[in-house]
Short mmCIF file of C-alpha atoms in Angstrom, two decimals:
data_model
loop_
_atom_site.label_atom_id
_atom_site.label_comp_id
_atom_site.label_asym_id
_atom_site.label_seq_id
_atom_site.Cartn_x
_atom_site.Cartn_y
_atom_site.Cartn_z
CA MET A 1 75.92 106.84 113.31
CA PRO A 2 73.64 109.97 113.21
CA ARG A 3 73.98 111.95 109.22
CA GLU A 4 73.36 115.37 109.56
CA GLY A 5 73.76 116.70 106.04
CA GLY A 6 76.73 115.56 104.46
CA GLY A 7 77.38 113.15 107.68
CA PRO A 8 78.99 109.70 107.16
CA ARG A 9 76.96 106.88 104.90
CA CYS A 10 76.99 103.79 107.00
CA LEU A 11 77.94 100.63 104.46
CA TRP A 12 77.58 97.09 105.97
CA ARG A 13 80.44 95.00 104.21
CA GLY A 14 79.57 91.24 104.89
CA SER A 15 78.46 91.69 108.92
CA LEU A 16 80.18 94.80 109.98
CA PRO A 17 78.99 98.04 109.74
CA GLY A 18 81.48 100.81 108.19
CA VAL A 19 81.51 104.11 106.49
CA ALA A 20 81.60 104.57 102.55
CA ALA A 21 84.25 106.12 100.76
CA ASP A 22 82.74 108.37 98.14
CA LEU A 23 85.30 107.40 95.41
CA GLY A 24 83.80 106.44 92.16
CA SER A 25 82.98 103.18 91.19
CA SER A 26 86.97 102.29 90.15
CA ALA A 27 87.74 101.98 93.68
CA GLY A 28 86.69 100.77 97.25
CA GLY A 29 86.90 102.73 100.50
CA TRP A 30 85.52 101.57 103.69
CA VAL A 31 86.25 103.06 107.44
CA SER A 32 85.09 100.49 109.91
CA THR A 33 83.33 100.81 112.76
CA ARG A 34 84.14 100.04 116.59
CA ALA A 35 81.10 97.44 115.70
CA GLY A 36 80.93 93.71 114.91
CA GLY A 37 83.92 92.40 116.91
CA VAL A 38 85.11 90.30 119.78
CA SER A 39 87.53 92.64 121.84
CA VAL A 40 86.37 93.47 125.26
CA GLY A 41 86.23 96.52 127.76
CA PRO A 42 87.61 100.35 126.21
CA TRP A 43 88.96 97.76 122.56
CA ALA A 44 85.12 96.64 122.05
CA SER A 45 84.35 95.07 120.24
CA LEU A 46 85.95 95.79 116.31
CA ASN A 47 89.40 96.81 117.46
CA LEU A 48 91.88 96.33 114.67
CA GLY A 49 94.87 97.72 116.62
CA ASP A 50 97.60 94.92 117.70
CA HIS A 51 100.24 97.77 119.80
CA VAL A 52 97.14 99.12 122.27
CA GLY A 53 96.72 96.53 124.79
CA ASP A 54 94.28 94.66 123.90
CA ASP A 55 94.14 90.38 123.73
CA PRO A 56 96.05 89.36 121.15
CA HIS A 57 94.25 86.70 119.82
CA ALA A 58 90.84 89.23 119.55
CA VAL A 59 92.78 90.96 117.63
CA ALA A 60 93.99 88.73 115.06
CA GLU A 61 90.35 87.15 114.68
CA ASN A 62 89.01 91.56 114.62
CA ARG A 63 91.79 91.74 111.85
CA ARG A 64 89.53 87.93 109.74
CA ARG A 65 86.77 89.40 110.03
CA LEU A 66 88.37 92.54 108.25
CA ALA A 67 89.73 90.56 105.63
CA ALA A 68 86.49 88.68 104.86
CA ALA A 69 84.01 91.58 104.55
CA LEU A 70 86.67 93.39 102.47
CA GLY A 71 87.54 90.49 99.81
CA VAL A 72 90.54 91.80 100.22
CA ARG A 73 94.11 91.29 102.44
CA PRO A 74 94.15 94.95 104.69
CA VAL A 75 97.95 95.47 104.52
CA PHE A 76 98.66 97.44 107.58
CA LEU A 77 101.83 99.80 108.63
CA ARG A 78 103.38 100.51 111.80
CA GLN A 79 102.70 104.10 112.21
CA VAL A 80 104.73 106.55 113.59
CA HIS A 81 103.31 109.84 113.06
CA GLY A 82 105.63 110.65 109.98
CA SER A 83 106.08 111.00 106.52
CA GLY A 84 107.19 107.64 105.29
CA VAL A 85 105.38 107.09 101.99
CA VAL A 86 105.56 102.75 101.09
CA ARG A 87 103.89 100.52 97.63
CA VAL A 88 102.18 97.83 98.80
CA ASP A 89 101.42 94.70 96.90
CA ALA A 90 100.70 90.80 97.80
CA ALA A 91 103.70 90.13 98.87
CA THR A 92 104.32 93.18 101.60
CA PRO A 93 104.78 92.26 104.72
CA ASP A 94 102.62 93.73 107.52
CA GLY A 95 104.21 96.10 110.26
CA ILE A 96 106.48 98.25 107.66
CA GLU A 97 107.07 101.53 109.85
CA ALA A 98 104.99 104.38 107.32
CA ASP A 99 102.40 106.92 107.52
CA ALA A 100 100.92 106.37 103.73
CA ALA A 101 100.59 103.70 101.14
CA TRP A 102 99.66 103.25 97.62
CA THR A 103 99.27 101.01 95.65
CA ASP A 104 98.44 99.65 91.77
CA ALA A 105 98.33 95.79 92.34
CA ARG A 106 94.94 94.17 93.00
CA GLY A 107 93.73 92.01 95.92
CA VAL A 108 95.39 94.27 99.21
CA ALA A 109 93.89 97.57 100.46
CA CYS A 110 96.29 99.87 101.39
CA THR A 111 95.16 100.14 105.33
CA VAL A 112 95.99 103.00 108.17
CA LEU A 113 94.65 102.50 111.51
CA VAL A 114 92.74 105.51 113.04
CA ALA A 115 91.43 106.58 116.59
CA ASP A 116 90.75 110.28 116.07
CA CYS A 117 93.47 110.78 113.56
CA LEU A 118 92.67 111.27 110.09
CA PRO A 119 92.20 108.88 107.37
CA ILE A 120 92.81 110.23 103.95
CA LEU A 121 92.04 108.00 100.86
CA PHE A 122 92.94 108.78 97.45
CA ALA A 123 91.81 106.89 93.68
CA THR A 124 92.61 107.79 90.66
CA ALA A 125 90.01 109.27 88.17
CA ALA A 126 90.45 105.56 86.31
CA GLY A 127 91.05 103.45 89.60
CA GLU A 128 93.87 102.24 88.03
CA SER A 129 95.95 103.04 91.25
CA VAL A 130 94.91 104.36 94.98
CA ALA A 131 96.32 104.98 98.21
CA VAL A 132 96.07 106.33 102.25
CA ALA A 133 97.26 108.65 104.31
CA HIS A 134 97.23 108.45 108.21
CA ALA A 135 97.26 112.27 109.16
CA GLY A 136 97.32 113.29 112.68
CA TRP A 137 98.40 116.95 113.15
CA ARG A 138 102.00 116.22 113.34
CA GLY A 139 102.19 114.11 110.32
CA LEU A 140 99.71 116.78 108.75
CA ALA A 141 102.34 119.68 109.37
CA GLY A 142 105.69 117.44 109.30
CA GLN A 143 108.51 119.68 108.87
CA ASP A 144 108.89 122.72 107.40
CA GLY A 145 106.15 122.80 105.76
CA ARG A 146 106.59 119.23 104.17
CA GLY A 147 104.43 116.82 105.86
CA VAL A 148 103.10 113.34 104.77
CA LEU A 149 100.62 114.63 102.49
CA GLU A 150 103.26 116.63 100.29
CA ALA A 151 105.65 113.19 100.77
CA LEU A 152 102.84 111.37 99.44
CA ALA A 153 101.89 113.47 96.31
CA GLU A 154 106.06 113.35 95.71
CA ALA A 155 106.21 109.56 96.29
CA TRP A 156 102.96 107.92 94.40
CA PRO A 157 103.47 108.20 90.78
CA ALA A 158 100.07 108.32 89.97
CA VAL A 159 99.52 111.57 90.97
CA ARG A 160 103.36 113.45 89.56
CA GLU A 161 101.85 115.59 87.22
CA PRO A 162 99.47 118.74 88.16
CA ALA A 163 96.44 117.03 85.94
CA ALA A 164 96.20 114.03 87.86
CA ARG A 165 96.17 115.20 91.19
CA ALA A 166 93.29 117.88 89.82
CA ALA A 167 91.20 114.46 88.06
CA CYS A 168 92.25 112.45 91.68
CA ARG A 169 89.36 112.03 94.10
CA VAL A 170 89.77 112.16 97.75
CA TRP A 171 88.18 111.64 100.66
CA ILE A 172 88.50 112.25 104.21
CA GLY A 173 87.05 110.12 106.78
CA PRO A 174 86.24 110.50 110.39
CA ALA A 175 88.23 111.83 113.27
CA ILE A 176 88.30 114.61 115.99
CA GLY A 177 86.74 117.28 115.37
CA ARG A 178 87.04 120.78 116.67
CA ALA A 179 85.19 121.48 119.26
CA ALA A 180 87.50 118.29 121.09
CA PHE A 181 90.63 119.00 119.84
CA GLU A 182 91.72 121.55 122.08
CA VAL A 183 95.96 122.00 121.47
CA GLY A 184 98.91 124.57 122.84
CA ASP A 185 100.81 127.21 120.43
CA GLU A 186 103.08 125.14 119.39
CA VAL A 187 100.56 122.99 117.61
CA ARG A 188 99.28 126.01 115.67
CA SER A 189 102.43 127.57 115.17
CA ALA A 190 103.20 123.87 113.86
CA PHE A 191 101.10 125.20 110.77
CA VAL A 192 100.70 128.70 110.32
CA ALA A 193 104.48 129.12 110.45
CA THR A 194 105.01 128.11 106.79
CA ALA A 195 101.08 128.82 106.27
CA PRO A 196 99.81 132.10 107.60
CA GLY A 197 96.24 131.58 106.13
CA ASP A 198 95.99 128.25 108.61
CA ALA A 199 95.09 130.67 111.63
CA GLN A 200 91.57 130.65 110.29
CA ALA A 201 91.64 126.76 111.45
CA PHE A 202 91.84 127.90 115.50
CA ALA A 203 90.00 129.36 117.81
CA ALA A 204 90.80 130.03 121.09
CA SER A 205 89.27 128.15 123.65
CA PRO A 206 86.61 128.79 125.36
CA ARG A 207 87.89 125.84 128.06
CA THR A 208 90.91 127.13 128.71
CA PRO A 209 92.68 129.96 128.08
CA GLY A 210 95.70 129.90 126.19
CA ARG A 211 95.34 127.16 123.99
CA TRP A 212 93.15 126.62 120.62
CA LEU A 213 90.45 124.64 119.24
CA ALA A 214 91.49 122.99 115.96
CA ASP A 215 90.39 122.16 112.95
CA LEU A 216 92.00 119.01 111.86
CA ALA A 217 89.76 118.45 108.65
CA TRP A 218 90.09 122.11 107.74
CA LEU A 219 93.71 122.13 107.69
CA ALA A 220 93.90 119.33 105.59
CA ARG A 221 91.59 120.13 103.30
CA ALA A 222 93.18 123.38 102.85
CA ARG A 223 96.91 121.33 102.59
CA LEU A 224 94.94 119.47 99.97
CA ARG A 225 94.21 122.32 97.80
CA ARG A 226 97.66 123.53 97.90
CA LEU A 227 98.75 120.58 96.33
CA GLY A 228 96.35 120.13 93.36
CA PHE A 229 93.76 118.18 94.84
CA THR A 230 90.86 119.67 94.24
CA HIS A 231 87.75 116.88 94.21
CA VAL A 232 87.64 116.20 98.12
CA ALA A 233 84.76 114.67 100.18
CA GLY A 234 83.94 113.63 103.33
CA HIS A 235 84.58 114.79 106.89
CA ASP A 236 83.13 118.62 106.73
CA GLY A 237 83.90 119.69 110.25
CA SER A 238 80.29 118.48 111.37
CA SER A 239 79.91 116.50 114.59
CA SER A 240 78.66 113.56 113.29
CA TRP A 241 82.32 113.23 112.03
CA CYS A 242 83.80 113.27 114.97
CA THR A 243 84.88 110.28 116.79
CA ALA A 244 85.62 111.69 119.98
CA ALA A 245 81.54 112.68 119.48
CA GLN A 246 80.06 109.65 118.50
CA PRO A 247 81.36 106.88 121.39
CA SER A 248 79.26 104.16 119.93
CA ALA A 249 80.41 104.27 116.92
CA PHE A 250 83.90 105.66 116.55
CA PHE A 251 87.07 104.67 119.02
CA SER A 252 88.53 107.92 120.36
CA HIS A 253 91.55 108.04 121.98
CA ARG A 254 91.37 111.03 123.79
CA ARG A 255 88.09 110.50 124.69
CA ASP A 256 88.72 106.86 125.41
CA GLY A 257 92.36 107.20 127.25
CA VAL A 258 91.26 109.52 129.25
CA ARG A 259 87.94 107.47 130.48
CA HIS A 260 89.27 103.99 130.15
CA GLY A 261 93.07 104.06 129.77
CA ALA A 262 92.85 102.45 126.47
CA SER A 263 91.29 102.91 123.02
CA GLY A 264 90.78 100.49 120.19
CA ARG A 265 91.77 101.31 116.51
CA MET A 266 89.91 101.81 113.15
CA ALA A 267 90.86 100.96 109.90
CA ALA A 268 90.91 103.26 106.80
CA CYS A 269 91.17 100.87 103.40
CA VAL A 270 91.09 101.76 100.05
CA TRP A 271 91.34 99.02 97.08
CA ARG A 272 91.63 98.86 93.19
CA VAL A 273 88.14 97.02 92.12
#
């Protein structure tokens, strides 16, 4: 996992290497890599997705290893690239349909699975509440300018006030970078229609006429800024953060789906300490 400038900071948790989230001392945040598990083939080796064709027994063992490394229980969602938000605690089962989660309970980690989409982790200034969002372009853009980040800002009690949002710490984890994220006019239009300034995140593709290279992390930062979140760290657009550009460290649906027909998933987790 190369680090250039402000690139990802590797942090081992038990036997698992991962990426540390900069959320201060009152919250834990971490993203797994593809290393440290038992899966084989395109899912090698720490695949945590139970919906991508991997051996269920391997996924169960990988999830057990993740929980042991974290020291808290990761609560897995059924993600649909939407804007659903749910509160989780010790009684929450895995598999609730949502693309964002928050908690004020200890002992559980709000968790999303990613393999190109943005994992966005949040912690209040005092760490009394934390949240996570899964943001691909559909979830980020949403409908009529209301996507998963807007939904989380409305539903999460800890950040309903502007001052709380300004004090909240946000971290954007590894995700596909602009050089690898080629999209059509419909994606650009989904953002620019409600925020014309978002056109800055799109550059004409040098490979395919009529298509665009999209900077998903830039779009997320712009959206967070408009919502009043000003302390945002993590993914800065450099190649060390790009899941597609780092095959030894990260799963990538776009890269591995083409080459191998399938891809594993990494987990982004945030919890109270």
